[in-house]
Amino acid sequence: MNKVKFYFPDSHDYVDPTFDFENETNNEHRVIQRDDKYAHEIFSRPVYDGILVSKAVVDGISGVKGKYSVAQRQRFFREGIYRFFRLPKSYSTIGDCGAFSYANEEVPPYSIHDVVEFYVNAGFTNGISLDHIIFDFAKSITESQKKFSPEQLTEFKRRKEITLDLAHEFYNESQSQSYEAYGVAHGWNPESYADSVSDLQSMGYKRIALGGMIPLKTQDILSILEKTAEIKKADTQFHLLGINRLNHIQEFSSLGVSSFDSTAPLMQGLKDDKFNYHTHADDYTSISVPQVEANNSMRKLVSSGTVDHDEAKRLEKACLKALISFAKGEVEQKSVLDTLCEYEKLYNTKKSRREAMEKALTDQPWKNCNCDICKDIGIHVILKRGAARNRRRGFHNLYIAYQKLQHQLSLMK
Ligand SMILES: [Zn+2]
């Protein structure tokens, strides 16, 4: 079976295992991150093959702090990535620089020396060269000339050259290091991507990350891969940065893709308004029970006097109680829906979501899910309410995405 590895880009994504869903309390003595659990600690089987960690997330950029506290950052380097994440050695790790976070700068804010030091000190198994994103795409050279101004094309070329120069330096610096080095290819049409790949292969790279593709349609990604296939060496492997198109994994793999990374399954669980609970067959909308005191929009509605605090609090509690009782088989579905809709009237001025709530409560998809989260917390996984539930729903989506990936891979010869 051809293996295509899925890397999960971590951005401090963990949950508190002591959270009590009925009483909504957690262990007050818990130390954040240290006592929390990552997805690879929650599930009894893998939901990714490795994690991707960006230098920008750990170290910050140009004086702006990253996501790590000073103490966490120090511990990350002291313990190394495997111990810090409590990650078994069977997982891969890949480091990158987080090019999106400095895309608007004239040049990348780090030196190759900084980047190599970051990968070595943290003990990554793979490291991606420092790059600079190109933000536009045309389907061909002819279309590029019509679509882009001469100034735009000059800027695209400048960024491509910066990325290739840095890749050259990175390759040389990485030869004596223990991680596997990836060069990055950027472009603004299939031909310029293929040029970058060709140059990186000439430098000696066998592993190449293709960047700047997140906004592209799948067909455009395929046209880039088809173009690069013309010059790709047999042992060159591609990594797709930030791409999650599970239905096309077989095609990607046949064109040389051996890995990709994406936060999409998690982020859809957290942020997507409609389809944020995934299953193999269907996607569901979570059931909102906003926290009157912790949800930003609820707080605004209360402070502006649009919503009465006590009434909102009463309905919030009633909804939670009704849902928990429903899960135990003690309350009829209609009465739960009525309570949910009564609360919904306070915060949703648009069309009621009764139908979506009804679908979730009728199908109860969490009952058919074998993942450790659904088995553990049941109905709470589909409630849109606070990080404890929302992030777990994102983790559940990671589980489903990884299962879908493994299914796609199993169909390949
Ligand atoms: Zn699940």
Tab-separated table of C-alpha atoms and ligand atoms in Angstrom:
chain	number	residue	atom	x	y	z
A	1	MET	CA	0.000	0.000	0.000
A	2	ASN	CA	1.314	3.438	-0.902
A	3	LYS	CA	1.567	5.483	2.210
A	4	VAL	CA	0.586	9.137	2.136
A	5	LYS	CA	1.337	10.668	5.491
A	6	PHE	CA	-0.952	13.171	7.152
A	7	TYR	CA	0.694	15.757	9.410
A	8	PHE	CA	-1.387	17.739	11.860
A	9	PRO	CA	-0.161	21.340	12.314
A	10	ASP	CA	-0.285	21.944	16.051
A	11	SER	CA	-1.281	25.283	17.440
A	12	HIS	CA	-1.581	24.371	21.115
A	13	ASP	CA	-4.493	22.046	20.414
A	14	TYR	CA	-5.174	20.035	23.538
A	15	VAL	CA	-8.077	19.414	25.878
A	16	ASP	CA	-8.465	19.185	29.634
A	17	PRO	CA	-9.153	15.508	30.420
A	18	THR	CA	-10.658	16.372	33.808
A	19	PHE	CA	-13.487	18.500	32.416
A	20	ASP	CA	-16.812	17.386	33.895
A	21	PHE	CA	-19.454	17.822	31.187
A	22	GLU	CA	-22.516	17.636	33.418
A	23	ASN	CA	-21.314	20.063	36.055
A	24	GLU	CA	-18.984	22.015	33.751
A	25	THR	CA	-16.076	22.067	36.146
A	26	ASN	CA	-12.430	21.137	35.780
A	27	ASN	CA	-9.587	20.260	38.062
A	28	GLU	CA	-8.457	23.605	39.432
A	29	HIS	CA	-4.920	22.327	40.055
A	30	ARG	CA	-4.385	21.376	36.413
A	31	VAL	CA	-1.293	22.854	34.738
A	32	ILE	CA	-2.156	24.016	31.208
A	33	GLN	CA	-0.533	21.895	28.460
A	34	ARG	CA	1.348	19.694	30.934
A	35	ASP	CA	-1.794	18.072	32.342
A	36	ASP	CA	-3.823	18.423	29.140
A	37	LYS	CA	-4.121	15.848	26.381
A	38	TYR	CA	-3.245	16.113	22.701
A	39	ALA	CA	-5.246	14.191	20.077
A	40	HIS	CA	-2.576	11.478	19.944
A	41	GLU	CA	-3.046	10.948	23.711
A	42	ILE	CA	-6.847	10.898	23.609
A	43	PHE	CA	-7.377	8.324	20.871
A	44	SER	CA	-6.514	4.654	21.164
A	45	ARG	CA	-5.481	4.597	17.487
A	46	PRO	CA	-3.613	7.261	15.463
A	47	VAL	CA	-5.517	10.180	13.936
A	48	TYR	CA	-2.410	11.493	12.151
A	49	ASP	CA	1.023	10.220	11.165
A	50	GLY	CA	2.903	13.148	12.568
A	51	ILE	CA	2.720	16.730	13.723
A	52	LEU	CA	3.908	19.908	12.071
A	53	VAL	CA	5.135	22.720	14.288
A	54	SER	CA	5.893	26.206	12.982
A	55	LYS	CA	8.742	28.315	14.235
A	56	ALA	CA	6.359	31.299	14.119
A	57	VAL	CA	3.996	29.567	16.584
A	58	VAL	CA	6.772	28.723	19.067
A	59	ASP	CA	9.102	31.714	18.708
A	60	GLY	CA	6.858	34.494	17.381
A	61	ILE	CA	7.920	36.938	14.680
A	62	SER	CA	9.672	40.300	14.694
A	63	GLY	CA	9.099	41.014	18.343
A	64	VAL	CA	5.530	39.648	18.385
A	65	LYS	CA	5.126	36.749	20.789
A	66	GLY	CA	4.201	33.293	19.462
A	67	LYS	CA	1.526	31.087	21.013
A	68	TYR	CA	3.890	29.631	23.579
A	69	SER	CA	4.466	31.177	26.979
A	70	VAL	CA	8.105	31.823	27.927
A	71	ALA	CA	8.083	28.761	30.202
A	72	GLN	CA	6.511	26.520	27.542
A	73	ARG	CA	9.006	27.675	24.931
A	74	GLN	CA	11.926	26.965	27.242
A	75	ARG	CA	10.544	23.529	28.054
A	76	PHE	CA	9.925	22.808	24.325
A	77	PHE	CA	13.651	23.244	23.620
A	78	ARG	CA	14.867	21.652	26.861
A	79	GLU	CA	12.757	18.513	26.445
A	80	GLY	CA	12.634	18.394	22.633
A	81	ILE	CA	9.540	18.017	20.501
A	82	TYR	CA	8.841	14.343	21.348
A	83	ARG	CA	8.908	14.736	25.102
A	84	PHE	CA	7.138	18.088	25.058
A	85	PHE	CA	4.244	16.663	23.032
A	86	ARG	CA	4.470	13.268	24.769
A	87	LEU	CA	4.589	11.922	21.229
A	88	PRO	CA	5.632	8.298	20.626
A	89	LYS	CA	8.685	7.932	18.389
A	90	SER	CA	6.585	6.092	15.806
A	91	TYR	CA	5.203	9.493	14.774
A	92	SER	CA	7.061	11.806	12.401
A	93	THR	CA	7.632	15.459	13.129
A	94	ILE	CA	8.074	18.233	10.612
A	95	GLY	CA	9.088	21.817	11.252
A	96	ASP	CA	8.327	24.829	9.096
A	97	CYS	CA	8.613	28.578	9.457
A	98	GLY	CA	4.933	29.581	9.236
A	99	ALA	CA	5.262	31.596	6.010
A	100	PHE	CA	1.641	32.781	6.192
A	101	SER	CA	2.340	34.763	9.318
A	102	TYR	CA	5.046	36.872	7.626
A	103	ALA	CA	3.648	36.858	4.078
A	104	ASN	CA	3.230	40.648	4.087
A	105	GLU	CA	6.840	41.362	5.041
A	106	GLU	CA	9.365	42.330	2.385
A	107	VAL	CA	11.580	39.368	3.218
A	108	PRO	CA	11.262	36.407	5.628
A	109	PRO	CA	12.115	37.530	9.175
A	110	TYR	CA	14.483	34.669	10.050
A	111	SER	CA	17.940	33.619	8.917
A	112	ILE	CA	18.724	30.072	7.765
A	113	HIS	CA	20.953	29.794	10.806
A	114	ASP	CA	17.914	30.516	13.093
A	115	VAL	CA	15.806	27.971	11.266
A	116	VAL	CA	18.404	25.176	11.363
A	117	GLU	CA	18.966	25.882	15.056
A	118	PHE	CA	15.199	25.654	15.685
A	119	TYR	CA	14.952	22.243	13.988
A	120	VAL	CA	18.079	20.861	15.646
A	121	ASN	CA	17.300	22.118	19.147
A	122	ALA	CA	13.748	20.763	19.022
A	123	GLY	CA	14.804	17.442	17.507
A	124	PHE	CA	12.524	17.385	14.443
A	125	THR	CA	12.722	14.418	12.055
A	126	ASN	CA	12.004	16.680	9.050
A	127	GLY	CA	12.621	20.380	8.452
A	128	ILE	CA	11.230	22.648	5.718
A	129	SER	CA	13.333	25.450	4.269
A	130	LEU	CA	12.534	29.126	4.866
A	131	ASP	CA	10.161	30.398	2.151
A	132	HIS	CA	8.164	33.399	0.959
A	133	ILE	CA	4.609	32.886	-0.307
A	134	ILE	CA	3.389	34.005	-3.727
A	135	PHE	CA	-0.272	34.947	-3.528
A	136	ASP	CA	-1.790	34.448	-6.935
A	137	PHE	CA	-2.248	31.883	-9.611
A	138	ALA	CA	-3.044	31.638	-13.312
A	139	LYS	CA	-3.621	28.443	-15.256
A	140	SER	CA	-0.894	29.035	-17.863
A	141	ILE	CA	1.898	31.368	-18.976
A	142	THR	CA	-0.446	33.082	-21.458
A	143	GLU	CA	-3.099	33.601	-18.792
A	144	SER	CA	-0.444	34.948	-16.386
A	145	GLN	CA	0.515	37.636	-18.882
A	146	LYS	CA	-3.121	38.713	-19.217
A	147	LYS	CA	-4.021	38.419	-15.546
A	148	PHE	CA	-0.967	39.978	-13.857
A	149	SER	CA	0.641	43.408	-14.232
A	150	PRO	CA	4.406	43.585	-14.941
A	151	GLU	CA	4.869	44.797	-11.333
A	152	GLN	CA	3.040	41.748	-9.992
A	153	LEU	CA	5.116	39.394	-12.103
A	154	THR	CA	8.321	41.092	-10.925
A	155	GLU	CA	7.233	40.600	-7.318
A	156	PHE	CA	6.334	36.931	-7.934
A	157	LYS	CA	9.763	36.328	-9.470
A	158	ARG	CA	11.475	38.130	-6.591
A	159	ARG	CA	9.728	35.892	-4.034
A	160	LYS	CA	10.501	32.763	-6.048
A	161	GLU	CA	14.196	33.706	-6.184
A	162	ILE	CA	14.299	34.477	-2.447
A	163	THR	CA	12.771	31.062	-1.723
A	164	LEU	CA	15.241	29.269	-4.017
A	165	ASP	CA	18.288	31.156	-2.672
A	166	LEU	CA	17.255	30.300	0.878
A	167	ALA	CA	16.665	26.670	-0.145
A	168	HIS	CA	20.189	26.510	-1.507
A	169	GLU	CA	21.672	27.779	1.742
A	170	PHE	CA	19.350	25.548	3.786
A	171	TYR	CA	20.386	22.459	1.825
A	172	ASN	CA	24.068	23.081	2.497
A	173	GLU	CA	23.499	23.851	6.183
A	174	SER	CA	21.316	20.765	6.631
A	175	GLN	CA	23.687	18.144	5.267
A	176	SER	CA	25.397	17.556	8.598
A	177	GLN	CA	22.110	17.595	10.575
A	178	SER	CA	19.929	14.715	11.678
A	179	TYR	CA	16.628	15.943	10.164
A	180	GLU	CA	15.540	15.364	6.570
A	181	ALA	CA	15.554	18.658	4.628
A	182	TYR	CA	12.663	19.804	2.422
A	183	GLY	CA	13.043	22.555	-0.158
A	184	VAL	CA	9.980	24.691	-0.898
A	185	ALA	CA	8.629	25.328	-4.381
A	186	HIS	CA	6.479	28.371	-5.059
A	187	GLY	CA	5.052	29.619	-8.330
A	188	TRP	CA	2.211	31.548	-9.962
A	189	ASN	CA	1.371	29.050	-12.719
A	190	PRO	CA	2.152	25.349	-13.325
A	191	GLU	CA	5.286	26.233	-15.321
A	192	SER	CA	6.870	28.400	-12.613
A	193	TYR	CA	6.135	25.714	-9.981
A	194	ALA	CA	7.824	23.148	-12.233
A	195	ASP	CA	10.834	25.493	-12.660
A	196	SER	CA	11.164	25.753	-8.881
A	197	VAL	CA	10.965	21.974	-8.503
A	198	SER	CA	13.587	21.523	-11.196
A	199	ASP	CA	15.973	23.970	-9.469
A	200	LEU	CA	15.443	22.290	-6.085
A	201	GLN	CA	16.192	18.876	-7.581
A	202	SER	CA	19.408	20.298	-9.082
A	203	MET	CA	20.432	21.504	-5.619
A	204	GLY	CA	20.085	17.911	-4.405
A	205	TYR	CA	16.642	17.913	-2.766
A	206	LYS	CA	14.720	14.656	-2.816
A	207	ARG	CA	11.906	16.067	-0.726
A	208	ILE	CA	10.042	19.135	-1.868
A	209	ALA	CA	7.164	20.966	-0.206
A	210	LEU	CA	4.746	22.719	-2.550
A	211	GLY	CA	3.507	25.943	-0.963
A	212	GLY	CA	0.935	28.667	-1.578
A	213	MET	CA	-1.730	26.223	-2.794
A	214	ILE	CA	-4.329	26.609	-0.045
A	215	PRO	CA	-6.653	28.915	-2.049
A	216	LEU	CA	-6.293	26.875	-5.254
A	217	LYS	CA	-8.994	24.687	-6.748
A	218	THR	CA	-8.195	20.974	-6.788
A	219	GLN	CA	-7.998	21.069	-10.586
A	220	ASP	CA	-5.278	23.750	-10.379
A	221	ILE	CA	-3.296	21.710	-7.844
A	222	LEU	CA	-3.541	18.731	-10.204
A	223	SER	CA	-2.370	20.829	-13.159
A	224	ILE	CA	0.709	21.894	-11.143
A	225	LEU	CA	1.446	18.285	-10.190
A	226	GLU	CA	0.995	17.161	-13.796
A	227	LYS	CA	3.402	19.826	-14.997
A	228	THR	CA	6.003	18.980	-12.367
A	229	ALA	CA	5.587	15.269	-13.221
A	230	GLU	CA	7.280	16.063	-16.543
A	231	ILE	CA	10.557	16.940	-14.801
A	232	LYS	CA	10.179	15.093	-11.492
A	233	LYS	CA	12.907	12.578	-10.694
A	234	ALA	CA	11.719	9.105	-9.740
A	235	ASP	CA	12.820	9.457	-6.105
A	236	THR	CA	11.493	12.995	-5.518
A	237	GLN	CA	8.673	13.143	-2.975
A	238	PHE	CA	6.225	16.006	-2.564
A	239	HIS	CA	4.592	17.415	0.527
A	240	LEU	CA	1.479	19.579	0.013
A	241	LEU	CA	1.483	22.437	2.516
A	242	GLY	CA	-1.931	23.107	4.068
A	243	ILE	CA	-3.920	20.962	1.631
A	244	ASN	CA	-6.791	18.692	2.624
A	245	ARG	CA	-8.521	17.148	-0.407
A	246	LEU	CA	-9.098	13.608	0.777
A	247	ASN	CA	-11.084	12.596	-2.295
A	248	HIS	CA	-8.071	13.204	-4.519
A	249	ILE	CA	-5.400	11.444	-2.488
A	250	GLN	CA	-5.037	8.642	-5.012
A	251	GLU	CA	-4.372	11.072	-7.872
A	252	PHE	CA	-2.014	13.122	-5.714
A	253	SER	CA	-0.119	9.996	-4.725
A	254	SER	CA	0.245	8.825	-8.327
A	255	LEU	CA	1.841	12.224	-9.081
A	256	GLY	CA	4.468	11.899	-6.351
A	257	VAL	CA	2.763	13.296	-3.240
A	258	SER	CA	3.899	11.409	-0.147
A	259	SER	CA	2.526	13.702	2.562
A	260	PHE	CA	0.321	16.686	3.333
A	261	ASP	CA	-0.740	18.707	6.346
A	262	SER	CA	-3.968	20.453	7.213
A	263	THR	CA	-5.819	21.909	10.172
A	264	ALA	CA	-9.110	21.837	8.222
A	265	PRO	CA	-10.855	18.928	10.033
A	266	LEU	CA	-10.114	20.502	13.432
A	267	MET	CA	-10.908	24.057	12.345
A	268	GLN	CA	-14.232	23.015	10.801
A	269	GLY	CA	-15.173	21.538	14.167
A	270	LEU	CA	-14.332	24.821	15.857
A	271	LYS	CA	-15.299	27.479	13.358
A	272	ASP	CA	-17.532	26.148	10.599
A	273	ASP	CA	-21.083	27.304	11.119
A	274	LYS	CA	-22.827	24.555	9.230
A	275	PHE	CA	-20.994	21.286	8.729
A	276	ASN	CA	-18.889	20.968	11.812
A	277	TYR	CA	-19.488	17.370	12.906
A	278	HIS	CA	-18.288	14.953	10.239
A	279	THR	CA	-19.159	11.305	9.670
A	280	HIS	CA	-18.290	8.908	6.852
A	281	ALA	CA	-21.668	9.401	5.228
A	282	ASP	CA	-22.887	12.841	6.166
A	283	ASP	CA	-21.911	16.076	7.876
A	284	TYR	CA	-23.963	17.536	10.707
A	285	THR	CA	-24.474	20.956	12.237
A	286	SER	CA	-23.677	21.222	15.917
A	287	ILE	CA	-26.356	22.295	18.383
A	288	SER	CA	-25.678	25.733	19.846
A	289	VAL	CA	-26.047	26.262	23.564
A	290	PRO	CA	-24.058	29.496	24.002
A	291	GLN	CA	-22.712	30.330	27.454
A	292	VAL	CA	-24.373	33.546	28.603
A	293	GLU	CA	-21.315	34.661	30.554
A	294	ALA	CA	-18.521	33.323	28.338
A	295	ASN	CA	-19.819	33.700	24.787
A	296	ASN	CA	-18.878	37.057	23.237
A	297	SER	CA	-22.095	37.642	21.298
A	298	MET	CA	-24.207	36.674	24.310
A	299	ARG	CA	-22.243	39.065	26.505
A	300	LYS	CA	-22.840	41.887	24.025
A	301	LEU	CA	-26.563	41.126	23.788
A	302	VAL	CA	-26.844	41.203	27.575
A	303	SER	CA	-24.734	44.335	28.115
A	304	SER	CA	-26.632	46.258	25.430
A	305	GLY	CA	-29.901	45.340	27.129
A	306	THR	CA	-31.203	43.432	24.082
A	307	VAL	CA	-31.376	40.234	26.104
A	308	ASP	CA	-32.332	39.825	29.748
A	309	HIS	CA	-29.482	38.135	31.638
A	310	ASP	CA	-31.629	36.053	33.984
A	311	GLU	CA	-33.951	34.861	31.238
A	312	ALA	CA	-30.966	33.871	29.057
A	313	LYS	CA	-29.314	32.067	31.960
A	314	ARG	CA	-32.541	30.197	32.741
A	315	LEU	CA	-32.882	29.018	29.126
A	316	GLU	CA	-29.196	28.141	28.805
A	317	LYS	CA	-29.470	25.872	31.861
A	318	ALA	CA	-32.781	24.426	30.677
A	319	CYS	CA	-31.265	23.535	27.272
A	320	LEU	CA	-28.267	21.796	28.793
A	321	LYS	CA	-30.456	19.874	31.238
A	322	ALA	CA	-32.878	18.866	28.472
A	323	LEU	CA	-30.052	17.630	26.203
A	324	ILE	CA	-28.435	15.590	28.975
A	325	SER	CA	-31.813	14.074	29.900
A	326	PHE	CA	-32.540	13.361	26.217
A	327	ALA	CA	-29.262	11.463	25.922
A	328	LYS	CA	-30.376	9.334	28.896
A	329	GLY	CA	-33.718	8.655	27.219
A	330	GLU	CA	-35.672	10.595	29.837
A	331	VAL	CA	-37.076	13.408	27.654
A	332	GLU	CA	-38.907	13.469	24.319
A	333	GLN	CA	-37.109	14.951	21.346
A	334	LYS	CA	-39.849	17.519	20.675
A	335	SER	CA	-39.612	19.026	24.115
A	336	VAL	CA	-35.796	19.356	23.787
A	337	LEU	CA	-36.218	21.044	20.414
A	338	ASP	CA	-38.835	23.441	21.816
A	339	THR	CA	-36.512	24.459	24.647
A	340	LEU	CA	-33.543	24.871	22.251
A	341	CYS	CA	-35.645	27.034	19.925
A	342	GLU	CA	-36.957	29.146	22.770
A	343	TYR	CA	-33.339	29.943	23.713
A	344	GLU	CA	-32.368	30.376	20.062
A	345	LYS	CA	-34.892	33.220	19.698
A	346	LEU	CA	-32.741	35.284	22.072
A	347	TYR	CA	-29.491	35.081	20.090
A	348	ASN	CA	-30.362	34.136	16.520
A	349	THR	CA	-32.236	36.752	14.523
A	350	LYS	CA	-31.813	34.762	11.302
A	351	LYS	CA	-33.727	31.656	10.228
A	352	SER	CA	-34.151	29.106	13.013
A	353	ARG	CA	-31.866	26.089	12.953
A	354	ARG	CA	-34.565	23.780	14.244
A	355	GLU	CA	-34.307	21.520	11.204
A	356	ALA	CA	-30.539	20.972	11.618
A	357	MET	CA	-30.973	20.380	15.370
A	358	GLU	CA	-33.763	17.910	14.653
A	359	LYS	CA	-31.561	16.019	12.193
A	360	ALA	CA	-28.742	15.732	14.754
A	361	LEU	CA	-31.107	14.611	17.536
A	362	THR	CA	-32.895	12.130	15.269
A	363	ASP	CA	-29.786	10.484	13.817
A	364	GLN	CA	-27.653	10.815	16.981
A	365	PRO	CA	-24.504	10.250	14.886
A	366	TRP	CA	-22.208	10.161	17.941
A	367	LYS	CA	-23.829	6.843	18.905
A	368	ASN	CA	-22.495	5.264	15.705
A	369	CYS	CA	-18.996	6.694	16.039
A	370	ASN	CA	-16.276	4.412	17.382
A	371	CYS	CA	-13.931	7.239	18.280
A	372	ASP	CA	-12.844	7.572	21.891
A	373	ILE	CA	-14.361	11.036	22.201
A	374	CYS	CA	-17.870	10.104	21.080
A	375	LYS	CA	-17.748	6.971	23.237
A	376	ASP	CA	-16.594	9.031	26.197
A	377	ILE	CA	-18.750	12.170	26.073
A	378	GLY	CA	-21.699	11.171	23.849
A	379	ILE	CA	-24.108	13.980	22.981
A	380	HIS	CA	-21.715	16.673	24.292
A	381	VAL	CA	-19.522	16.232	21.202
A	382	ILE	CA	-22.191	17.874	19.059
A	383	LEU	CA	-22.911	20.808	21.363
A	384	LYS	CA	-21.453	24.083	20.206
A	385	ARG	CA	-20.421	25.433	23.537
A	386	GLY	CA	-16.952	26.353	24.850
A	387	ALA	CA	-13.543	24.919	23.984
A	388	ALA	CA	-13.944	21.689	25.982
A	389	ARG	CA	-16.675	20.492	23.603
A	390	ASN	CA	-15.738	22.359	20.418
A	391	ARG	CA	-12.126	21.214	20.355
A	392	ARG	CA	-13.156	17.633	21.104
A	393	ARG	CA	-15.539	17.857	18.135
A	394	GLY	CA	-12.543	19.015	16.046
A	395	PHE	CA	-10.579	15.997	17.319
A	396	HIS	CA	-13.474	13.711	16.348
A	397	ASN	CA	-13.312	15.250	12.841
A	398	LEU	CA	-9.584	14.496	12.737
A	399	TYR	CA	-10.402	10.871	13.545
A	400	ILE	CA	-12.941	10.728	10.682
A	401	ALA	CA	-10.570	12.466	8.236
A	402	TYR	CA	-7.785	10.003	9.034
A	403	GLN	CA	-10.162	7.053	8.585
A	404	LYS	CA	-11.230	8.470	5.211
A	405	LEU	CA	-7.576	8.853	4.227
A	406	GLN	CA	-6.792	5.267	5.211
A	407	HIS	CA	-9.815	4.080	3.250
A	408	GLN	CA	-8.643	5.967	0.134
A	409	LEU	CA	-5.151	4.538	0.531
A	410	SER	CA	-6.491	0.992	0.926
A	411	LEU	CA	-8.171	1.297	-2.489
A	412	MET	CA	-4.821	1.945	-4.138
A	413	LYS	CA	-2.811	-0.854	-5.663
B	1	ZN	ZN	-16.449	10.427	17.152
